[in-house]
Amino acid sequence: MVMQSTPASSGALAGSFGQGDLGGEAVADALVVGLRERLPDARLRLVAGDEEAIRSRLQAETVPASDWAQIAEAMRAADLVVLADGTLTCGSSEGDAESVLGPEASGTDRLLGASLLAALLRRPFAMAGIGVGPGAGPGARSAMKDAHRGTST
């Protein structure tokens, strides 16, 4: 799915941004630069651990990675949700909704929560640079497979 270049275009980007993970930071940089080249007027909001680092480096709006209500609002307002990561992720849960949407969710669990939220909000979403490692339990692997099937691209 390609976002149309209009003043109303917007995107919500969720991943391991602003968490000190080199792969996640590189993916965030590439996505923001690429989207700005194609859609210079688009409003981009990134879900970030260290919001100040992301805002200062990418000159982008942020929402806190720990606040699902703000993440939901950013997704609701977006024309496209992009779930991205730059590392091989391994979940600690079995992919159940309580674990992936809980306040302690991280890694694969947080990405699963974001994909579940995007689907519940009926927002088109895409995934970029996400790999699931062998440390993820069968439930988490199955949930990530379902999330990949649910992408809009």
Backbone as JSON Lines, residues from 0, in Angstrom:
{"i":0,"aa":"M","n":[0.85,-1.17,0.0],"ca":[0.0,0.0,0.0],"c":[0.89,1.23,0.0]}
{"i":1,"aa":"V","n":[0.61,2.19,-0.85],"ca":[1.36,3.43,-0.92],"c":[0.47,4.56,-0.45]}
{"i":2,"aa":"M","n":[0.96,5.36,0.49],"ca":[0.2,6.51,0.95],"c":[0.2,7.55,-0.15]}
{"i":3,"aa":"Q","n":[-0.93,8.18,-0.4],"ca":[-1.02,9.23,-1.39],"c":[-0.46,10.52,-0.83]}
{"i":4,"aa":"S","n":[0.23,11.28,-1.64],"ca":[0.84,12.52,-1.2],"c":[-0.21,13.63,-1.15]}
{"i":5,"aa":"T","n":[-0.8,13.8,0.01],"ca":[-1.75,14.87,0.24],"c":[-1.41,15.49,1.58]}
{"i":6,"aa":"P","n":[-1.86,16.71,1.83],"ca":[-1.58,17.32,3.13],"c":[-2.13,16.49,4.29]}
{"i":7,"aa":"A","n":[-3.15,15.66,4.05],"ca":[-3.75,14.89,5.12],"c":[-3.02,13.58,5.39]}
{"i":8,"aa":"S","n":[-2.01,13.21,4.57],"ca":[-1.31,11.95,4.78],"c":[-0.62,11.94,6.14]}
{"i":9,"aa":"S","n":[-0.73,10.8,6.81],"ca":[-0.08,10.67,8.1],"c":[0.29,9.22,8.33]}
{"i":10,"aa":"G","n":[1.27,9.02,9.18],"ca":[1.69,7.67,9.49],"c":[2.09,7.55,10.94]}
{"i":11,"aa":"A","n":[1.82,6.39,11.51],"ca":[2.28,6.06,12.85],"c":[3.3,4.95,12.7]}
{"i":12,"aa":"L","n":[4.48,5.13,13.25],"ca":[5.55,4.16,13.14],"c":[5.86,3.61,14.53]}
{"i":13,"aa":"A","n":[5.78,2.3,14.69],"ca":[6.03,1.67,15.98],"c":[7.13,0.63,15.83]}
{"i":14,"aa":"G","n":[8.06,0.63,16.76],"ca":[9.17,-0.32,16.76],"c":[10.04,-0.06,17.96]}
{"i":15,"aa":"S","n":[11.27,-0.53,17.92],"ca":[12.17,-0.31,19.05],"c":[12.95,0.99,18.83]}
{"i":16,"aa":"F","n":[12.22,2.08,18.7],"ca":[12.83,3.38,18.45],"c":[13.11,4.09,19.77]}
{"i":17,"aa":"G","n":[14.26,4.74,19.85],"ca":[14.61,5.46,21.05],"c":[14.88,4.54,22.23]}
{"i":18,"aa":"Q","n":[15.37,3.35,21.95],"ca":[15.68,2.39,23.01],"c":[17.13,1.95,22.98]}
{"i":19,"aa":"G","n":[17.94,2.63,22.17],"ca":[19.36,2.32,22.12],"c":[19.72,1.12,21.27]}
{"i":20,"aa":"D","n":[18.76,0.54,20.57],"ca":[19.03,-0.59,19.7],"c":[19.44,-0.07,18.32]}
{"i":21,"aa":"L","n":[20.67,-0.35,17.92],"ca":[21.21,0.2,16.69],"c":[20.35,-0.16,15.47]}
{"i":22,"aa":"G","n":[19.88,-1.4,15.4],"ca":[19.04,-1.81,14.27],"c":[17.73,-1.04,14.24]}
{"i":23,"aa":"G","n":[17.08,-0.91,15.38],"ca":[15.83,-0.17,15.45],"c":[16.0,1.29,15.09]}
{"i":24,"aa":"E","n":[17.11,1.89,15.54],"ca":[17.37,3.29,15.23],"c":[17.62,3.48,13.73]}
{"i":25,"aa":"A","n":[18.35,2.54,13.12],"ca":[18.62,2.63,11.68],"c":[17.33,2.5,10.87]}
{"i":26,"aa":"V","n":[16.44,1.6,11.29],"ca":[15.16,1.44,10.59],"c":[14.33,2.72,10.73]}
{"i":27,"aa":"A","n":[14.29,3.29,11.93],"ca":[13.54,4.55,12.14],"c":[14.08,5.64,11.23]}
{"i":28,"aa":"D","n":[15.4,5.79,11.2],"ca":[16.01,6.82,10.35],"c":[15.64,6.62,8.89]}
{"i":29,"aa":"A","n":[15.77,5.38,8.41],"ca":[15.49,5.09,7.0],"c":[14.02,5.33,6.66]}
{"i":30,"aa":"L","n":[13.13,4.91,7.54],"ca":[11.7,5.11,7.29],"c":[11.34,6.59,7.24]}
{"i":31,"aa":"V","n":[11.81,7.34,8.22],"ca":[11.47,8.76,8.28],"c":[12.04,9.5,7.07]}
{"i":32,"aa":"V","n":[13.3,9.25,6.73],"ca":[13.91,9.92,5.58],"c":[13.16,9.54,4.3]}
{"i":33,"aa":"G","n":[12.9,8.24,4.11],"ca":[12.2,7.8,2.91],"c":[10.79,8.35,2.79]}
{"i":34,"aa":"L","n":[10.05,8.35,3.89],"ca":[8.7,8.88,3.85],"c":[8.69,10.38,3.6]}
{"i":35,"aa":"R","n":[9.64,11.09,4.19],"ca":[9.7,12.54,3.96],"c":[10.07,12.88,2.53]}
{"i":36,"aa":"E","n":[10.9,12.05,1.89],"ca":[11.24,12.28,0.48],"c":[10.01,12.12,-0.4]}
{"i":37,"aa":"R","n":[9.21,11.1,-0.13],"ca":[8.03,10.83,-0.95],"c":[6.81,11.65,-0.56]}
{"i":38,"aa":"L","n":[6.7,11.95,0.72],"ca":[5.52,12.65,1.26],"c":[5.96,13.78,2.19]}
{"i":39,"aa":"P","n":[6.51,14.84,1.62],"ca":[7.1,15.88,2.47],"c":[6.12,16.54,3.44]}
{"i":40,"aa":"D","n":[4.83,16.52,3.15],"ca":[3.85,17.15,4.02],"c":[3.18,16.19,5.0]}
{"i":41,"aa":"A","n":[3.59,14.93,4.97],"ca":[2.95,13.94,5.83],"c":[3.29,14.18,7.3]}
{"i":42,"aa":"R","n":[2.33,13.89,8.15],"ca":[2.54,13.96,9.6],"c":[2.98,12.58,10.06]}
{"i":43,"aa":"L","n":[4.17,12.49,10.63],"ca":[4.71,11.22,11.11],"c":[4.8,11.25,12.63]}
{"i":44,"aa":"R","n":[4.3,10.2,13.26],"ca":[4.37,10.07,14.71],"c":[5.03,8.74,15.02]}
{"i":45,"aa":"L","n":[6.11,8.79,15.8],"ca":[6.85,7.58,16.14],"c":[6.61,7.21,17.59]}
{"i":46,"aa":"V","n":[6.36,5.93,17.82],"ca":[6.27,5.4,19.17],"c":[7.72,5.22,19.64]}
{"i":47,"aa":"A","n":[8.07,5.85,20.75],"ca":[9.49,5.87,21.14],"c":[9.69,5.66,22.63]}
{"i":48,"aa":"G","n":[10.77,4.96,22.94],"ca":[11.18,4.81,24.33],"c":[11.75,6.11,24.86]}
{"i":49,"aa":"D","n":[12.78,6.62,24.2],"ca":[13.39,7.9,24.55],"c":[12.86,8.94,23.56]}
{"i":50,"aa":"E","n":[11.76,9.57,23.93],"ca":[11.1,10.49,23.01],"c":[12.0,11.67,22.64]}
{"i":51,"aa":"E","n":[12.72,12.21,23.59],"ca":[13.56,13.38,23.31],"c":[14.64,13.04,22.28]}
{"i":52,"aa":"A","n":[15.25,11.87,22.39],"ca":[16.29,11.46,21.44],"c":[15.71,11.38,20.02]}
{"i":53,"aa":"I","n":[14.53,10.8,19.89],"ca":[13.9,10.68,18.57],"c":[13.5,12.05,18.04]}
{"i":54,"aa":"R","n":[12.87,12.87,18.88],"ca":[12.46,14.21,18.44],"c":[13.65,15.03,17.98]}
{"i":55,"aa":"S","n":[14.74,15.0,18.73],"ca":[15.9,15.83,18.35],"c":[16.62,15.27,17.14]}
{"i":56,"aa":"R","n":[16.74,13.95,17.01],"ca":[17.47,13.37,15.88],"c":[16.66,13.41,14.6]}
{"i":57,"aa":"L","n":[15.37,13.12,14.67],"ca":[14.57,12.98,13.46],"c":[13.59,14.13,13.25]}
{"i":58,"aa":"Q","n":[13.53,15.06,14.19],"ca":[12.58,16.17,14.08],"c":[11.18,15.64,13.79]}
{"i":59,"aa":"A","n":[10.78,14.66,14.59],"ca":[9.49,14.0,14.39],"c":[8.69,14.03,15.68]}
{"i":60,"aa":"E","n":[7.37,13.95,15.53],"ca":[6.5,13.85,16.7],"c":[6.66,12.45,17.29]}
{"i":61,"aa":"T","n":[6.46,12.36,18.59],"ca":[6.56,11.06,19.26],"c":[5.38,10.84,20.2]}
{"i":62,"aa":"V","n":[5.17,9.59,20.52],"ca":[4.27,9.2,21.6],"c":[5.05,8.19,22.44]}
{"i":63,"aa":"P","n":[4.81,8.15,23.75],"ca":[5.58,7.25,24.61],"c":[5.25,5.78,24.36]}
{"i":64,"aa":"A","n":[6.28,4.96,24.29],"ca":[6.11,3.52,24.04],"c":[5.35,2.84,25.16]}
{"i":65,"aa":"S","n":[5.3,3.44,26.32],"ca":[4.63,2.82,27.47],"c":[3.16,3.22,27.61]}
{"i":66,"aa":"D","n":[2.65,4.05,26.72],"ca":[1.29,4.56,26.86],"c":[0.4,4.08,25.72]}
{"i":67,"aa":"W","n":[-0.31,2.96,25.94],"ca":[-1.13,2.36,24.88],"c":[-2.25,3.29,24.44]}
{"i":68,"aa":"A","n":[-2.77,4.13,25.33],"ca":[-3.84,5.06,24.93],"c":[-3.33,6.06,23.9]}
{"i":69,"aa":"Q","n":[-2.13,6.6,24.11],"ca":[-1.56,7.54,23.14],"c":[-1.16,6.83,21.85]}
{"i":70,"aa":"I","n":[-0.69,5.6,21.97],"ca":[-0.35,4.83,20.77],"c":[-1.62,4.6,19.95]}
{"i":71,"aa":"A","n":[-2.71,4.24,20.63],"ca":[-3.98,4.02,19.93],"c":[-4.44,5.29,19.24]}
{"i":72,"aa":"E","n":[-4.3,6.43,19.89],"ca":[-4.72,7.7,19.28],"c":[-3.87,8.0,18.04]}
{"i":73,"aa":"A","n":[-2.56,7.76,18.12],"ca":[-1.68,8.0,16.96],"c":[-2.07,7.08,15.81]}
{"i":74,"aa":"M","n":[-2.37,5.82,16.12],"ca":[-2.78,4.88,15.07],"c":[-4.13,5.25,14.49]}
{"i":75,"aa":"R","n":[-5.05,5.64,15.33],"ca":[-6.39,6.02,14.87],"c":[-6.32,7.19,13.89]}
{"i":76,"aa":"A","n":[-5.4,8.12,14.12],"ca":[-5.27,9.3,13.27],"c":[-4.44,9.05,12.01]}
{"i":77,"aa":"A","n":[-3.79,7.89,11.93],"ca":[-2.87,7.62,10.83],"c":[-3.56,7.0,9.62]}
{"i":78,"aa":"D","n":[-3.07,7.37,8.44],"ca":[-3.51,6.73,7.2],"c":[-2.86,5.35,7.05]}
{"i":79,"aa":"L","n":[-1.69,5.17,7.65],"ca":[-0.95,3.91,7.59],"c":[-0.15,3.75,8.86]}
{"i":80,"aa":"V","n":[-0.16,2.53,9.4],"ca":[0.66,2.18,10.55],"c":[1.79,1.3,10.04]}
{"i":81,"aa":"V","n":[3.03,1.63,10.41],"ca":[4.18,0.82,10.03],"c":[4.79,0.25,11.31]}
{"i":82,"aa":"L","n":[4.86,-1.07,11.38],"ca":[5.51,-1.75,12.49],"c":[6.89,-2.15,11.99]}
{"i":83,"aa":"A","n":[7.91,-1.69,12.69],"ca":[9.27,-1.91,12.19],"c":[10.22,-2.21,13.33]}
{"i":84,"aa":"D","n":[11.27,-2.92,13.02],"ca":[12.31,-3.23,13.99],"c":[13.56,-3.57,13.2]}
{"i":85,"aa":"G","n":[14.69,-3.48,13.81],"ca":[15.92,-3.76,13.1],"c":[16.7,-4.9,13.67]}
{"i":86,"aa":"T","n":[16.06,-5.7,14.51],"ca":[16.75,-6.81,15.14],"c":[15.93,-8.08,15.05]}
{"i":87,"aa":"L","n":[16.53,-9.17,15.41],"ca":[15.82,-10.43,15.54],"c":[15.15,-10.39,16.9]}
{"i":88,"aa":"T","n":[13.83,-10.38,16.93],"ca":[13.11,-10.22,18.18],"c":[12.69,-11.55,18.75]}
{"i":89,"aa":"C","n":[12.66,-11.63,20.06],"ca":[12.25,-12.85,20.76],"c":[11.28,-12.46,21.86]}
{"i":90,"aa":"G","n":[10.1,-13.02,21.84],"ca":[9.09,-12.69,22.84],"c":[9.22,-13.55,24.07]}
{"i":91,"aa":"S","n":[8.78,-13.01,25.19],"ca":[8.82,-13.77,26.43],"c":[7.47,-14.39,26.75]}
{"i":92,"aa":"S","n":[6.42,-13.97,26.06],"ca":[5.09,-14.48,26.35],"c":[4.67,-15.48,25.29]}
{"i":93,"aa":"E","n":[3.45,-15.91,25.4],"ca":[2.89,-16.82,24.41],"c":[2.03,-16.07,23.39]}
{"i":94,"aa":"G","n":[2.1,-14.75,23.38],"ca":[1.38,-13.98,22.38],"c":[-0.05,-13.67,22.74]}
{"i":95,"aa":"D","n":[-0.45,-13.89,24.0],"ca":[-1.82,-13.59,24.41],"c":[-2.0,-12.08,24.58]}
{"i":96,"aa":"A","n":[-3.23,-11.62,24.42],"ca":[-3.52,-10.18,24.43],"c":[-3.09,-9.51,25.73]}
{"i":97,"aa":"E","n":[-3.28,-10.17,26.86],"ca":[-2.9,-9.57,28.14],"c":[-1.4,-9.31,28.21]}
{"i":98,"aa":"S","n":[-0.6,-10.24,27.71],"ca":[0.86,-10.08,27.73],"c":[1.34,-9.03,26.75]}
{"i":99,"aa":"V","n":[0.78,-9.02,25.54],"ca":[1.31,-8.13,24.51],"c":[0.81,-6.7,24.64]}
{"i":100,"aa":"L","n":[-0.29,-6.5,25.37],"ca":[-0.79,-5.13,25.57],"c":[-0.56,-4.65,27.0]}
{"i":101,"aa":"G","n":[0.16,-5.43,27.79],"ca":[0.43,-5.05,29.17],"c":[1.53,-4.01,29.27]}
{"i":102,"aa":"P","n":[1.65,-3.37,30.43],"ca":[2.65,-2.32,30.61],"c":[4.09,-2.82,30.56]}
{"i":103,"aa":"E","n":[4.3,-4.11,30.8],"ca":[5.64,-4.68,30.8],"c":[6.05,-5.26,29.45]}
{"i":104,"aa":"A","n":[5.19,-5.18,28.45],"ca":[5.48,-5.77,27.14],"c":[6.72,-5.12,26.53]}
{"i":105,"aa":"S","n":[7.56,-5.94,25.92],"ca":[8.75,-5.42,25.24],"c":[9.08,-6.36,24.09]}
{"i":106,"aa":"G","n":[9.97,-5.92,23.21],"ca":[10.41,-6.76,22.11],"c":[9.27,-7.23,21.23]}
{"i":107,"aa":"T","n":[9.27,-8.53,20.94],"ca":[8.24,-9.13,20.1],"c":[6.86,-8.9,20.68]}
{"i":108,"aa":"D","n":[6.74,-8.98,22.0],"ca":[5.44,-8.78,22.64],"c":[4.88,-7.4,22.32]}
{"i":109,"aa":"R","n":[5.72,-6.37,22.37],"ca":[5.25,-5.01,22.08],"c":[4.85,-4.89,20.6]}
{"i":110,"aa":"L","n":[5.62,-5.5,19.7],"ca":[5.26,-5.46,18.28],"c":[3.95,-6.21,18.03]}
{"i":111,"aa":"L","n":[3.76,-7.32,18.71],"ca":[2.5,-8.05,18.58],"c":[1.34,-7.19,19.1]}
{"i":112,"aa":"G","n":[1.57,-6.5,20.21],"ca":[0.55,-5.62,20.75],"c":[0.19,-4.52,19.77]}
{"i":113,"aa":"A","n":[1.21,-3.94,19.14],"ca":[0.97,-2.87,18.16],"c":[0.21,-3.41,16.95]}
{"i":114,"aa":"S","n":[0.54,-4.62,16.49],"ca":[-0.17,-5.18,15.34],"c":[-1.61,-5.52,15.72]}
{"i":115,"aa":"L","n":[-1.82,-6.02,16.92],"ca":[-3.17,-6.31,17.39],"c":[-3.99,-5.01,17.49]}
{"i":116,"aa":"L","n":[-3.38,-3.98,18.03],"ca":[-4.06,-2.69,18.15],"c":[-4.42,-2.13,16.78]}
{"i":117,"aa":"A","n":[-3.49,-2.17,15.83],"ca":[-3.76,-1.67,14.47],"c":[-4.91,-2.45,13.84]}
{"i":118,"aa":"A","n":[-4.94,-3.76,14.03],"ca":[-6.02,-4.57,13.48],"c":[-7.36,-4.24,14.15]}
{"i":119,"aa":"L","n":[-7.35,-4.09,15.47],"ca":[-8.58,-3.75,16.19],"c":[-9.13,-2.39,15.76]}
{"i":120,"aa":"L","n":[-8.21,-1.46,15.45],"ca":[-8.62,-0.12,15.01],"c":[-8.92,-0.09,13.51]}
{"i":121,"aa":"R","n":[-8.72,-1.23,12.84],"ca":[-8.95,-1.35,11.4],"c":[-8.11,-0.34,10.61]}
{"i":122,"aa":"R","n":[-6.85,-0.19,11.03],"ca":[-5.92,0.69,10.34],"c":[-5.08,-0.17,9.4]}
{"i":123,"aa":"P","n":[-4.86,0.29,8.18],"ca":[-3.94,-0.44,7.3],"c":[-2.54,-0.41,7.91]}
{"i":124,"aa":"F","n":[-1.85,-1.56,7.87],"ca":[-0.51,-1.56,8.42],"c":[0.43,-2.43,7.61]}
{"i":125,"aa":"A","n":[1.7,-2.09,7.73],"ca":[2.76,-2.81,7.04],"c":[3.85,-3.13,8.06]}
{"i":126,"aa":"M","n":[4.69,-4.1,7.75],"ca":[5.81,-4.45,8.62],"c":[7.09,-4.31,7.83]}
{"i":127,"aa":"A","n":[8.13,-3.86,8.52],"ca":[9.44,-3.68,7.87],"c":[10.55,-4.12,8.82]}
{"i":128,"aa":"G","n":[11.44,-4.97,8.33],"ca":[12.64,-5.34,9.07],"c":[12.4,-6.15,10.32]}
{"i":129,"aa":"I","n":[11.31,-6.91,10.39],"ca":[11.0,-7.66,11.61],"c":[11.37,-9.13,11.4]}
{"i":130,"aa":"G","n":[12.19,-9.64,12.3],"ca":[12.53,-11.05,12.3],"c":[12.2,-11.63,13.66]}
{"i":131,"aa":"V","n":[11.7,-12.86,13.71],"ca":[11.35,-13.49,14.97],"c":[12.35,-14.61,15.23]}
{"i":132,"aa":"G","n":[13.03,-14.53,16.37],"ca":[14.07,-15.48,16.69],"c":[13.57,-16.76,17.32]}
{"i":133,"aa":"P","n":[14.47,-17.73,17.44],"ca":[14.1,-19.04,17.99],"c":[13.73,-18.98,19.46]}
{"i":134,"aa":"G","n":[14.08,-17.92,20.16],"ca":[13.74,-17.81,21.58],"c":[12.29,-17.51,21.83]}
{"i":135,"aa":"A","n":[11.57,-17.11,20.8],"ca":[10.14,-16.83,20.97],"c":[9.39,-18.15,21.14]}
{"i":136,"aa":"G","n":[8.46,-18.18,22.07],"ca":[7.67,-19.39,22.31],"c":[6.76,-19.67,21.14]}
{"i":137,"aa":"P","n":[6.2,-20.89,21.07],"ca":[5.32,-21.26,19.96],"c":[4.13,-20.32,19.82]}
{"i":138,"aa":"G","n":[3.55,-19.89,20.94],"ca":[2.42,-18.96,20.88],"c":[2.8,-17.63,20.28]}
{"i":139,"aa":"A","n":[3.98,-17.11,20.65],"ca":[4.45,-15.83,20.11],"c":[4.76,-15.97,18.62]}
{"i":140,"aa":"R","n":[5.37,-17.09,18.22],"ca":[5.66,-17.3,16.79],"c":[4.37,-17.38,15.99]}
{"i":141,"aa":"S","n":[3.39,-18.09,16.52],"ca":[2.11,-18.22,15.84],"c":[1.41,-16.86,15.74]}
{"i":142,"aa":"A","n":[1.45,-16.08,16.82],"ca":[0.82,-14.76,16.82],"c":[1.51,-13.83,15.82]}
{"i":143,"aa":"M","n":[2.85,-13.9,15.74],"ca":[3.57,-13.05,14.78],"c":[3.23,-13.47,13.35]}
{"i":144,"aa":"K","n":[3.09,-14.77,13.11],"ca":[2.7,-15.23,11.78],"c":[1.32,-14.68,11.42]}
{"i":145,"aa":"D","n":[0.39,-14.73,12.36],"ca":[-0.94,-14.18,12.12],"c":[-0.87,-12.68,11.86]}
{"i":146,"aa":"A","n":[-0.01,-11.98,12.6],"ca":[0.15,-10.54,12.39],"c":[0.68,-10.26,10.99]}
{"i":147,"aa":"H","n":[1.66,-11.04,10.53],"ca":[2.17,-10.86,9.18],"c":[1.09,-11.08,8.13]}
{"i":148,"aa":"R","n":[0.24,-12.06,8.35],"ca":[-0.85,-12.31,7.42],"c":[-1.84,-11.16,7.38]}
{"i":149,"aa":"G","n":[-1.94,-10.41,8.48],"ca":[-2.89,-9.32,8.56],"c":[-2.42,-8.01,7.98]}
{"i":150,"aa":"T","n":[-1.17,-7.94,7.52],"ca":[-0.68,-6.68,6.96],"c":[-1.45,-6.33,5.71]}
{"i":151,"aa":"S","n":[-1.47,-5.04,5.43],"ca":[-2.26,-4.53,4.31],"c":[-1.45,-4.45,3.04]}
{"i":152,"aa":"T","n":[-0.16,-4.76,3.08],"ca":[0.67,-4.64,1.89],"c":[1.11,-5.98,1.39]}
